[in-house]
Every structure is written in structure tokens, then in C-alpha cells.
Coordinates of C-alpha atoms and ligand atoms in Angstrom, one line a residue:
M1 CA 3.1 -17.2 41.2
S2 CA 2.2 -16.5 44.9
N3 CA 3.1 -12.9 44.8
T4 CA 1.3 -12.2 41.4
H5 CA -1.5 -10.5 43.1
K6 CA 0.7 -8.0 44.8
I7 CA 2.4 -7.0 41.6
S8 CA 0.8 -4.5 39.3
H9 CA -0.2 -5.9 36.0
Q10 CA 0.5 -2.5 34.6
D11 CA 4.2 -3.2 35.1
Y12 CA 4.5 -6.9 34.2
V13 CA 3.4 -9.3 31.6
S14 CA 2.5 -12.6 33.2
V15 CA 3.8 -15.6 31.2
N16 CA 1.2 -18.1 30.2
P17 CA 2.0 -21.4 32.1
L18 CA 1.4 -23.3 28.8
F19 CA 4.6 -22.0 27.3
S20 CA 6.7 -21.0 30.2
R21 CA 9.5 -23.4 30.9
P22 CA 10.5 -25.0 34.3
G23 CA 12.7 -22.6 36.2
E24 CA 11.7 -19.5 34.1
S25 CA 10.3 -16.5 35.6
S26 CA 6.5 -16.3 35.4
L27 CA 6.5 -12.5 35.1
A28 CA 8.2 -10.4 32.5
S29 CA 8.9 -6.8 33.4
K30 CA 7.6 -4.2 31.0
F31 CA 9.6 -1.1 32.1
S32 CA 12.9 -2.4 33.4
L33 CA 15.3 -5.0 32.1
G34 CA 14.8 -8.3 33.9
E35 CA 17.7 -9.8 35.9
E36 CA 17.6 -13.0 33.9
G37 CA 16.6 -13.7 30.3
M38 CA 14.2 -16.3 29.0
L39 CA 14.1 -18.9 26.3
P40 CA 13.7 -17.5 22.8
E41 CA 10.4 -19.4 22.4
T42 CA 8.9 -17.8 25.5
A43 CA 10.1 -14.3 24.6
Y44 CA 8.8 -14.7 21.1
Q45 CA 5.4 -15.9 22.4
I46 CA 5.1 -12.9 24.7
V47 CA 5.9 -10.3 22.0
H48 CA 3.7 -12.1 19.6
D49 CA 0.8 -12.1 22.0
E50 CA 1.3 -8.5 23.1
T51 CA 0.7 -7.3 19.5
M52 CA -2.5 -9.3 19.2
L53 CA -4.7 -6.3 19.9
D54 CA -3.1 -4.3 17.1
G55 CA -5.6 -3.9 14.2
N56 CA -5.5 -6.2 11.2
A57 CA -3.2 -4.5 8.7
R58 CA -5.3 -5.6 5.7
L59 CA -8.4 -4.0 7.2
N60 CA -6.6 -0.8 8.1
L61 CA -7.9 1.7 5.6
A62 CA -6.3 4.6 7.4
T63 CA -2.8 3.9 6.3
F64 CA -1.1 4.6 3.0
V65 CA 1.7 2.2 3.9
G66 CA 2.1 -1.2 2.2
T67 CA 1.1 -4.2 4.2
W68 CA 1.8 -7.0 1.8
M69 CA 4.6 -8.2 -0.4
D70 CA 5.0 -11.5 -2.2
P71 CA 7.1 -14.5 -0.9
Q72 CA 10.1 -13.7 -3.2
A73 CA 10.2 -10.2 -1.8
E74 CA 10.0 -11.6 1.7
K75 CA 12.9 -14.0 0.8
L76 CA 15.0 -11.1 -0.4
Y77 CA 14.1 -9.1 2.7
A78 CA 15.2 -12.0 5.0
E79 CA 18.4 -12.2 3.0
S80 CA 19.2 -8.6 3.4
F81 CA 17.8 -7.1 6.6
D82 CA 21.4 -7.0 8.0
K83 CA 22.5 -4.5 5.3
N84 CA 23.1 -1.0 6.4
M85 CA 22.5 1.5 3.6
I86 CA 25.2 3.8 4.7
D87 CA 27.9 1.1 4.4
K88 CA 28.4 1.7 0.8
D89 CA 31.9 0.4 0.8
E90 CA 30.8 -2.9 2.3
Y91 CA 27.7 -3.2 0.2
P92 CA 28.7 -1.6 -3.1
Q93 CA 26.0 -3.5 -5.0
T94 CA 23.3 -2.3 -2.7
A95 CA 24.7 1.2 -3.2
A96 CA 24.6 0.6 -7.0
I97 CA 21.0 -0.6 -6.8
E98 CA 20.0 2.5 -4.8
H99 CA 21.5 4.5 -7.8
Y100 CA 19.4 2.4 -10.3
G101 CA 16.4 3.1 -8.1
W102 CA 16.4 6.8 -8.2
R103 CA 17.5 6.9 -11.8
I104 CA 14.4 4.8 -12.7
I105 CA 12.3 7.2 -10.7
A106 CA 13.9 10.3 -12.3
D107 CA 13.0 8.7 -15.6
L108 CA 9.4 8.0 -14.5
W109 CA 9.1 11.6 -13.5
N110 CA 10.3 12.8 -16.9
A111 CA 13.6 14.4 -15.8
P112 CA 14.7 16.1 -19.0
N113 CA 18.2 14.8 -18.6
P114 CA 18.3 11.8 -16.2
E115 CA 22.1 11.7 -16.2
K116 CA 22.2 15.2 -14.8
A117 CA 19.5 14.5 -12.2
L118 CA 20.4 13.6 -8.6
G119 CA 18.5 11.6 -6.1
T120 CA 18.7 9.5 -3.0
S121 CA 16.7 7.0 -1.0
T122 CA 15.5 8.0 2.4
I123 CA 13.6 6.5 5.3
G124 CA 10.3 7.8 3.9
S125 CA 8.7 10.9 2.5
S126 CA 9.2 12.9 5.7
E127 CA 13.0 12.7 5.4
A128 CA 12.8 13.2 1.6
C129 CA 10.7 16.4 2.2
M130 CA 13.2 17.7 4.7
L131 CA 16.0 17.2 2.2
G132 CA 14.0 18.9 -0.6
G133 CA 13.2 21.8 1.8
L134 CA 16.8 22.1 2.9
A135 CA 18.0 22.4 -0.7
L136 CA 15.4 25.2 -1.3
K137 CA 16.5 27.0 1.8
R138 CA 20.3 26.7 1.1
R139 CA 19.9 27.9 -2.5
W140 CA 17.9 30.9 -1.4
Q141 CA 20.5 31.7 1.3
Q142 CA 23.3 31.5 -1.2
A143 CA 21.5 33.8 -3.7
R144 CA 20.7 36.3 -1.0
R145 CA 24.2 36.3 0.4
Q146 CA 25.6 36.9 -3.1
A147 CA 23.2 39.8 -3.5
G148 CA 24.3 41.2 0.0
K149 CA 20.8 40.7 1.4
S150 CA 19.5 39.3 4.7
T151 CA 18.9 35.6 5.1
E152 CA 17.1 35.9 8.4
K153 CA 13.5 35.4 7.4
P154 CA 13.0 32.6 4.9
N155 CA 9.4 31.5 4.3
L156 CA 7.8 28.5 2.5
I157 CA 4.3 28.6 0.9
M158 CA 2.0 25.7 1.0
S159 CA -1.6 24.8 1.5
S160 CA -3.1 24.4 4.9
S161 CA -3.6 20.7 4.0
V162 CA 0.1 19.8 4.0
Q163 CA 1.2 16.7 5.8
V164 CA 2.7 17.3 9.2
C165 CA 6.2 16.7 7.8
W166 CA 6.2 20.3 6.3
E167 CA 5.2 21.8 9.7
K168 CA 8.1 19.9 11.1
F169 CA 10.5 21.1 8.4
C170 CA 9.5 24.7 9.1
N171 CA 9.8 24.2 12.9
Y172 CA 13.1 22.4 12.8
W173 CA 14.9 24.6 10.3
D174 CA 13.5 28.0 11.3
V175 CA 11.5 28.7 8.2
E176 CA 8.3 30.7 8.4
P177 CA 5.4 28.5 7.2
R178 CA 2.9 30.5 5.1
Y179 CA -0.2 28.4 4.8
V180 CA -2.8 29.1 2.1
P181 CA -6.1 28.3 3.7
L182 CA -8.7 26.3 1.9
S183 CA -12.2 27.5 1.4
E184 CA -15.5 26.2 -0.1
E185 CA -14.5 28.0 -3.4
H186 CA -10.9 26.8 -3.3
R187 CA -11.2 23.4 -1.8
I188 CA -7.7 22.7 -3.1
F189 CA -4.5 24.9 -3.2
D190 CA -4.6 26.1 -6.8
G191 CA -2.3 29.1 -6.9
Y192 CA -5.2 31.5 -6.4
N193 CA -4.0 34.7 -4.7
L194 CA -0.5 33.4 -4.5
A195 CA 1.0 36.8 -5.1
E196 CA -0.3 37.8 -1.7
Y197 CA 2.0 35.2 0.0
V198 CA 5.2 35.4 -2.1
D199 CA 8.0 37.8 -1.3
E200 CA 11.7 38.0 -1.7
N201 CA 12.1 35.7 1.3
T202 CA 10.1 32.9 -0.2
I203 CA 12.4 29.8 -0.6
G204 CA 9.8 27.9 -2.5
V205 CA 6.2 26.6 -2.9
V206 CA 5.2 23.1 -2.0
A207 CA 2.6 21.4 -4.2
I208 CA 1.0 18.1 -3.1
L209 CA 0.3 15.3 -5.5
G210 CA -2.3 13.5 -3.4
V211 CA -3.4 15.6 -0.5
T212 CA -3.3 13.4 2.6
Y213 CA -6.8 14.5 3.8
T214 CA -8.7 13.8 0.6
G215 CA -6.5 12.1 -2.0
E216 CA -6.9 15.0 -4.5
Y217 CA -4.0 16.3 -6.7
E218 CA -3.1 20.0 -6.3
P219 CA -2.8 21.4 -9.9
V220 CA 1.0 21.7 -10.1
L221 CA 0.8 23.3 -13.6
Q222 CA -1.6 25.9 -12.5
I223 CA 0.5 26.7 -9.4
A224 CA 3.6 27.0 -11.7
Q225 CA 1.7 29.3 -14.1
A226 CA 0.7 31.5 -11.1
L227 CA 4.4 31.7 -10.2
D228 CA 5.4 32.5 -13.9
K229 CA 3.0 35.4 -13.7
I230 CA 4.6 36.5 -10.4
Q231 CA 8.0 36.3 -12.0
Q232 CA 6.9 38.5 -14.9
D233 CA 5.5 41.1 -12.5
T234 CA 8.1 41.1 -9.8
G235 CA 11.2 39.3 -11.1
L236 CA 11.0 36.7 -8.2
D237 CA 11.8 33.2 -9.5
I238 CA 10.2 30.8 -7.0
P239 CA 10.8 27.1 -7.3
I240 CA 8.4 24.3 -6.6
H241 CA 8.9 21.1 -4.6
V242 CA 6.3 18.5 -5.4
D243 CA 5.4 16.4 -2.4
A244 CA 4.3 13.3 -4.3
A245 CA 4.4 11.0 -1.3
S246 CA 1.5 9.0 -2.8
G247 CA 0.9 10.4 -6.3
G248 CA 4.5 10.0 -7.4
M249 CA 3.9 6.3 -7.9
I250 CA 0.3 6.7 -9.2
A251 CA 0.4 9.5 -11.7
P252 CA 3.1 8.0 -14.0
F253 CA 0.9 4.9 -14.4
L254 CA -2.7 6.1 -14.2
Q255 CA -2.5 9.7 -15.4
P256 CA 0.6 9.7 -17.7
D257 CA -0.5 12.9 -19.6
L258 CA -1.0 15.0 -16.4
L259 CA 1.7 17.6 -16.3
W260 CA 2.9 17.7 -12.7
D261 CA 6.5 16.5 -12.8
F262 CA 9.9 17.6 -14.3
R263 CA 8.2 18.4 -17.5
I264 CA 7.4 21.7 -15.7
P265 CA 10.7 23.6 -15.5
R266 CA 9.8 25.3 -12.2
V267 CA 9.6 21.9 -10.5
H268 CA 13.1 21.6 -8.9
S269 CA 12.6 18.5 -6.8
I270 CA 10.0 15.7 -6.1
N271 CA 9.7 13.1 -3.3
T272 CA 7.7 10.0 -2.9
S273 CA 7.2 7.2 -0.3
A274 CA 8.2 3.9 -1.8
H275 CA 6.4 2.3 1.1
K276 CA 3.1 3.8 -0.1
Y277 CA 2.2 3.2 -3.7
G278 CA 5.8 2.2 -4.5
L279 CA 4.5 -1.1 -2.9
V280 CA 7.5 -1.7 -0.7
Y281 CA 7.4 -2.5 3.1
P282 CA 8.2 0.5 5.3
G283 CA 10.4 2.5 5.4
L284 CA 11.7 3.8 2.1
G285 CA 11.3 7.1 0.3
W286 CA 12.9 8.8 -2.6
V287 CA 13.8 12.4 -3.5
V288 CA 15.1 13.5 -6.9
W289 CA 16.3 16.9 -8.1
R290 CA 15.9 17.6 -11.8
D291 CA 19.5 18.8 -12.1
E292 CA 22.5 18.3 -9.8
E293 CA 23.0 22.1 -9.8
L294 CA 19.8 22.4 -7.7
L295 CA 21.3 20.6 -4.8
P296 CA 23.9 22.9 -3.2
E297 CA 27.2 21.2 -3.1
D298 CA 27.7 22.3 0.6
L299 CA 24.8 20.1 1.7
V300 CA 26.4 17.0 0.2
F301 CA 29.0 15.0 2.1
R302 CA 31.4 13.2 -0.1
V303 CA 32.8 9.9 1.0
S304 CA 35.5 8.2 -1.0
Y305 CA 34.2 4.7 -1.0
L306 CA 34.2 2.4 -3.9
G307 CA 37.5 4.0 -5.0
G308 CA 35.4 6.9 -6.3
D309 CA 33.4 9.8 -5.0
M310 CA 30.1 8.8 -3.3
P311 CA 27.9 11.8 -2.5
T312 CA 25.5 11.4 0.5
F313 CA 22.8 13.7 1.6
A314 CA 20.7 12.2 4.4
L315 CA 19.5 13.1 7.9
N316 CA 20.3 9.7 9.4
F317 CA 23.5 7.8 9.1
S318 CA 22.6 4.1 9.5
R319 CA 19.4 2.9 7.8
P320 CA 18.1 -0.4 6.5
G321 CA 19.2 -1.2 2.9
A322 CA 16.8 -4.1 2.4
Q323 CA 13.9 -1.9 1.2
V324 CA 16.1 -0.5 -1.6
L325 CA 16.6 -4.0 -2.9
L326 CA 12.9 -4.7 -2.6
Q327 CA 12.1 -1.6 -4.7
F328 CA 14.4 -2.7 -7.4
Y329 CA 12.9 -6.2 -7.2
L330 CA 9.5 -4.7 -7.8
F331 CA 10.7 -2.5 -10.7
L332 CA 12.1 -5.7 -12.4
R333 CA 9.2 -7.9 -11.5
L334 CA 6.4 -5.5 -12.4
G335 CA 7.7 -3.1 -15.1
R336 CA 5.4 -0.3 -16.1
E337 CA 2.6 -2.5 -17.1
G338 CA 2.6 -4.4 -13.8
Y339 CA 2.5 -1.1 -11.8
R340 CA -0.2 0.2 -14.0
A341 CA -2.3 -2.9 -13.6
I342 CA -1.9 -2.9 -9.8
Q343 CA -2.6 0.8 -9.4
Q344 CA -5.6 0.5 -11.7
A345 CA -7.0 -2.3 -9.7
S346 CA -6.8 -0.1 -6.5
Q347 CA -8.4 2.8 -8.3
D348 CA -11.2 0.6 -9.6
V349 CA -11.9 -0.5 -6.0
A350 CA -11.7 3.1 -4.8
L351 CA -14.2 4.3 -7.5
F352 CA -16.5 1.4 -6.8
L353 CA -16.5 2.2 -3.0
S354 CA -16.9 6.0 -3.5
K355 CA -19.8 5.4 -5.8
G356 CA -21.4 3.0 -3.3
I357 CA -20.9 5.5 -0.5
S358 CA -22.3 8.4 -2.6
Q359 CA -25.5 6.3 -3.1
N360 CA -26.2 6.3 0.7
P361 CA -28.3 9.3 1.4
A362 CA -26.4 10.0 4.6
F363 CA -23.3 11.0 2.7
Q364 CA -21.8 13.5 0.4
L365 CA -18.6 12.7 -1.4
W366 CA -15.7 15.1 -1.0
S367 CA -13.5 13.3 -3.5
D368 CA -14.0 10.1 -5.5
G369 CA -10.5 8.4 -5.7
S370 CA -9.9 9.3 -9.3
D371 CA -6.6 11.0 -8.5
I372 CA -4.9 8.6 -6.0
P373 CA -7.1 5.8 -4.9
V374 CA -8.1 7.7 -1.8
F375 CA -11.3 9.5 -1.2
A376 CA -13.2 11.2 1.6
W377 CA -16.8 12.0 2.3
R378 CA -18.8 14.0 4.8
L379 CA -22.3 13.7 6.4
R380 CA -24.9 15.3 4.1
E381 CA -26.1 18.5 5.7
G382 CA -29.3 18.1 7.6
H383 CA -29.1 14.3 7.6
T384 CA -28.9 13.8 11.3
K385 CA -28.0 15.4 14.6
N386 CA -27.9 12.1 16.4
W387 CA -24.5 10.8 15.2
S388 CA -21.3 11.9 13.6
L389 CA -18.7 10.3 11.4
Y390 CA -16.7 9.7 14.5
D391 CA -19.5 7.5 15.7
L392 CA -19.6 5.7 12.4
S393 CA -15.8 5.2 12.6
D394 CA -16.2 3.6 16.1
R395 CA -18.9 1.3 14.8
L396 CA -16.8 0.2 11.9
R397 CA -13.9 -0.4 14.2
S398 CA -16.0 -2.8 16.2
R399 CA -16.5 -4.7 13.0
G400 CA -12.8 -4.8 12.3
W401 CA -12.5 -2.0 9.8
L402 CA -10.3 1.1 10.5
V403 CA -11.8 4.0 8.7
P404 CA -10.7 7.3 10.3
A405 CA -12.8 10.5 10.7
Y406 CA -11.1 13.8 11.2
P407 CA -11.6 17.6 10.7
M408 CA -10.5 19.2 7.5
P409 CA -7.6 21.7 7.7
D410 CA -7.9 25.5 8.0
N411 CA -10.2 27.2 7.1
L412 CA -12.5 24.2 6.6
N413 CA -11.9 22.7 10.0
N414 CA -15.6 22.9 10.9
I415 CA -16.1 20.1 8.4
T416 CA -15.5 16.5 9.4
V417 CA -14.7 13.9 6.8
Q418 CA -14.1 10.3 6.7
R419 CA -11.5 8.8 4.4
I420 CA -10.6 5.4 2.8
V421 CA -7.2 4.7 1.4
V422 CA -7.4 1.8 -1.0
R423 CA -4.1 0.0 -1.3
N424 CA -3.0 -3.1 -3.1
G425 CA -4.6 -6.1 -1.3
M426 CA -8.0 -4.4 -0.9
S427 CA -9.9 -6.7 -3.2
M428 CA -13.3 -6.0 -4.8
D429 CA -14.7 -8.8 -2.5
L430 CA -13.5 -7.0 0.6
A431 CA -14.9 -3.7 -0.8
V432 CA -18.3 -5.3 -1.2
S433 CA -18.3 -6.5 2.4
L434 CA -17.1 -3.1 3.6
L435 CA -19.8 -1.3 1.8
N436 CA -22.4 -3.7 3.3
V437 CA -21.0 -3.1 6.7
I438 CA -21.1 0.7 6.2
N439 CA -24.7 0.6 5.1
E440 CA -25.7 -1.6 8.0
E441 CA -24.0 0.6 10.5
V442 CA -25.6 3.7 9.1
A443 CA -29.0 2.1 9.2
F444 CA -28.3 1.2 12.9
L445 CA -27.2 4.7 13.7
D446 CA -30.2 6.2 11.9
Q447 CA -32.6 4.3 14.1
L448 CA -31.4 6.1 17.2
S449 CA -34.1 8.1 18.8
G450 CA -31.7 10.7 20.3
P451 CA -28.2 11.9 20.0
L452 CA -25.3 9.6 21.0
P453 CA -23.3 11.0 23.9
T454 CA -20.1 12.6 22.5
R455 CA -16.9 11.2 23.8
T456 CA -15.3 13.5 26.3
T457 CA -11.9 11.7 26.0
K458 CA -10.3 10.2 23.0
P459 CA -9.9 6.4 23.1
T460 CA -6.5 5.6 24.4
F461 CA -4.4 2.5 24.1
H462 CA -3.5 0.8 27.4
H463 CA -0.1 -0.4 28.5
Ligands
LIG501 C1 1.5 14.2 1.2 C2 2.4 13.5 2.2 N1 3.6 14.0 2.5 C3 4.4 13.3 3.3 C4 4.0 12.2 4.0 C5 4.9 11.6 5.0 O1 5.3 10.3 4.5 P1 6.2 9.3 5.3 O2 5.2 8.5 6.2 O3 6.7 8.4 4.2 O4 7.3 10.0 6.0 C6 2.7 11.7 3.8 C7 2.2 10.6 4.6 O5 1.0 10.2 4.6 C8 1.9 12.4 2.9 O6 0.6 11.9 2.6

């Protein structure tokens, strides 16, 4: 230990003498591989302690991603975390269960002919969106080539409130993003003025079922009708991909009559994140095409495992298979009624919280959680100049709650909102205490006699 003081604590973790063993190093290097190893108990304790400052997942109201599964799911997980999803020849049953998984989802999304639908599991919605976008692009290219036209300038139309995965898609695959900005009159992308954005180079339109910023559904039917009108006027037949990362596992249970899915013929493909409201641990997503014809054959790699013909369409090769089993477990365990009850419980909590927040005179609701159980609010105009929602977010963090504040997307980015994502596990009891904490912290901030200094730097995490 004598040289501890000469060594930078930035570079080493010092091992607590209580659990270091005789002869073991008392320092563990962070940035280079140590010469010698250590006992598993010691290494475990170091990693365990290093993560202590992470937030408490149950109090993290920023994430959409599941943070709890029951003991039977955990048992299945522990039995299967060695399975690689791509090894379909070694794990034919896991491959078969993946097939059951997307077929069940195709059915939930009202595919007109589920035997003709095609789907796959993915690592999450981001990969699923990339695959959906690639299929749109390839089909457009094929049609253009057949017509002897240029394929140089594909574009994709979406709201400015898309999740970053669509920006990535456009960036990585050289597609021009055409963002439809939001406005106070059109606070959600609703197909208004769509004709101004569409042209012969448009590969598709993305509609979001559960906007990440506010939890609201974009009206897929209305967007489809705007595209029907464009087709009548111009002959351009533009498909829709629905990014139902969250709503894909909410709408079938809570809003079964809402038309957003394969009941709309223009909807070619849909994705969801199983690790969000699918209730599975990260990372699993699904993407389904209404008909196999919509997924160009030249994007699919065929592997002759299982003595048959196994199509694969994925960005990664190896990927955990355990989550696919967890999803099937939940489908069996919960059934429609189980999912409905769980999603309804989350929605009840979201509506309770949004109502409570709307009753505080400091706030004005943006959305109330009646689409997905996610809602956002802003400071009521004229309420205060002394503090912002960023300050409230800081105060809540000091009480253990992670409730992010952020600017809205273009053209509403002068508006700051704060958002709560209600997930399974956020009980009414927790909601009541959160509401009390919010009201207490607002009362505290309202007492300030002058403005809080604004942060000049964002809070960082320290190595
Ligand atoms: C609408 C939407 N699309 C895509 C994603 C990306 O999902 P994933 O984290 O599963 O890649 C999110 C995540 O929040 C989302 O809200």
C-alpha cells in the first residue's frame, strides 16, 4: 500500500482490505490489463461496488426499458444466456421459438395473412428500424431501376420528433432525411402538408406510435389517408413503416380499435422493442413485414440449417438468444388478458400522475399518458423566471428520482419539457410519493428570491 499515494486514483481502483486476500494486489488497474488476476470474489466485489453510484433502476423514470422480470423468467434467463441466436442449427428450438414470437406479434398487429407475413427478432428497435428502412430503400431502388430511373437520391419523410435511430439510418445508408417540423398548431406529425415533402425519390414515410418525447401516437390512419390523396393526384405509391417501439405492445391491448397497424394496407412494416412494453429484459426487438413480398429477396441471406431453408436478415451475426425465450415465456404466462392488465395498471399510474402534476399551478401538461403510459409537461408560462425544469430535474435526482428535462424537437425547441415514463413496477404507492416529492421540490424552488445560476457545463460522470 505504500505507493498508493503516488498512484493516481483516476487509473486504479483500490481494493478494500476487508475483502482483498493475502498476496493479492491492493490496486486494480482501470485502463490496462493487470499482470496478475485476482480471486473471483474480489473481482466480483470490485465490479459490484463500482456500479453502486448508478441510479436505482426502479426509480429511473427516464428509460422505457424493462427493469424487472419474475423469478421464473430469471431462471430461464440463467439457463439460456449461453445461447447464440444465430446458431440456428445448434439451437433449432430457440430458432423455432423466435418464429413463434414474430408470428404471435404479426397476429397481434392484425397481419391480414400471418402465414405470408415475415419477421425477425433484433437486438432492439434501432436494428429493427434499420431493417425496415433498408427494405423500403431496396424496394424503391428496384422499382426505379426497372423504370430506368436514377437511384441516387432516396429520401425518407418523418417528423422532427423521430428517435435518433432514424437519423442514424439516414446517415449510415445515405438517405436524405426530410423532417416535418412540429408547430403549436401541429404538435404532432399528422400528414398535414405532406405533399410538399413527397416526390418520386421518397422511399417511405415513418409514423411513430408513441413519440419518444411526449408519448403521443402519430395518427397513422390520417397519414395513410394523406398518402392516398397524394397517390390519387400524382400516382406515387408511398409505403409507411410504423415505428411502434413502445406503442406496438400497448395499442393491441389498450386501444384495440385504433387503426394503426396492418389493417391499413399502406403499412408495410412495423417494429417494436420487446424490452420496452414487451416486458423483456434488454435487448430484444421485433420487426414484421405484412407480406414476404415486401422484403426484397436480395436482402435476405439463406442458410441451409435444420435441413431446410432458414432466411436471416440482421445487422449483427451473434446475438443473445435468451431474450427470445423470455418473450415467448411472457406470451405464454400472460396471454392477452395478462398483458392488458399490466399495461392498464401502468396507464392508470400515468394518468394519476399526469392529473396530479396538472393540478400544480407551476405546470402545464403536454400529454397525459392516455396513448402510451408516458407523458410530458412544461412550466406554465409566466410562472417563474427563477428556475427551470432542468433545476427541478436536479432536485428530483437528489431525492433519488430520475425525471429528465429536455428541449422539444424542431421547430418547438424553444420549449423545455419534462417527461415520465411509467413502466411495469411503478406502483401507485411509488407514484403517490413521487407526486409528493415533486410538489415539495416545486414549493422549495418557488421560495427562491432570485434566479438559480444556470449550469455552464452539463453534469458529467467521473471515471
Ligand atoms: C420511437 C422509438 N424508436 C426507436 C427507439 C430505439 O429503440 P431501442 O432502444 O430498442 O433501440 C426508441 C427508444 O426509445 C423509440 O422511442
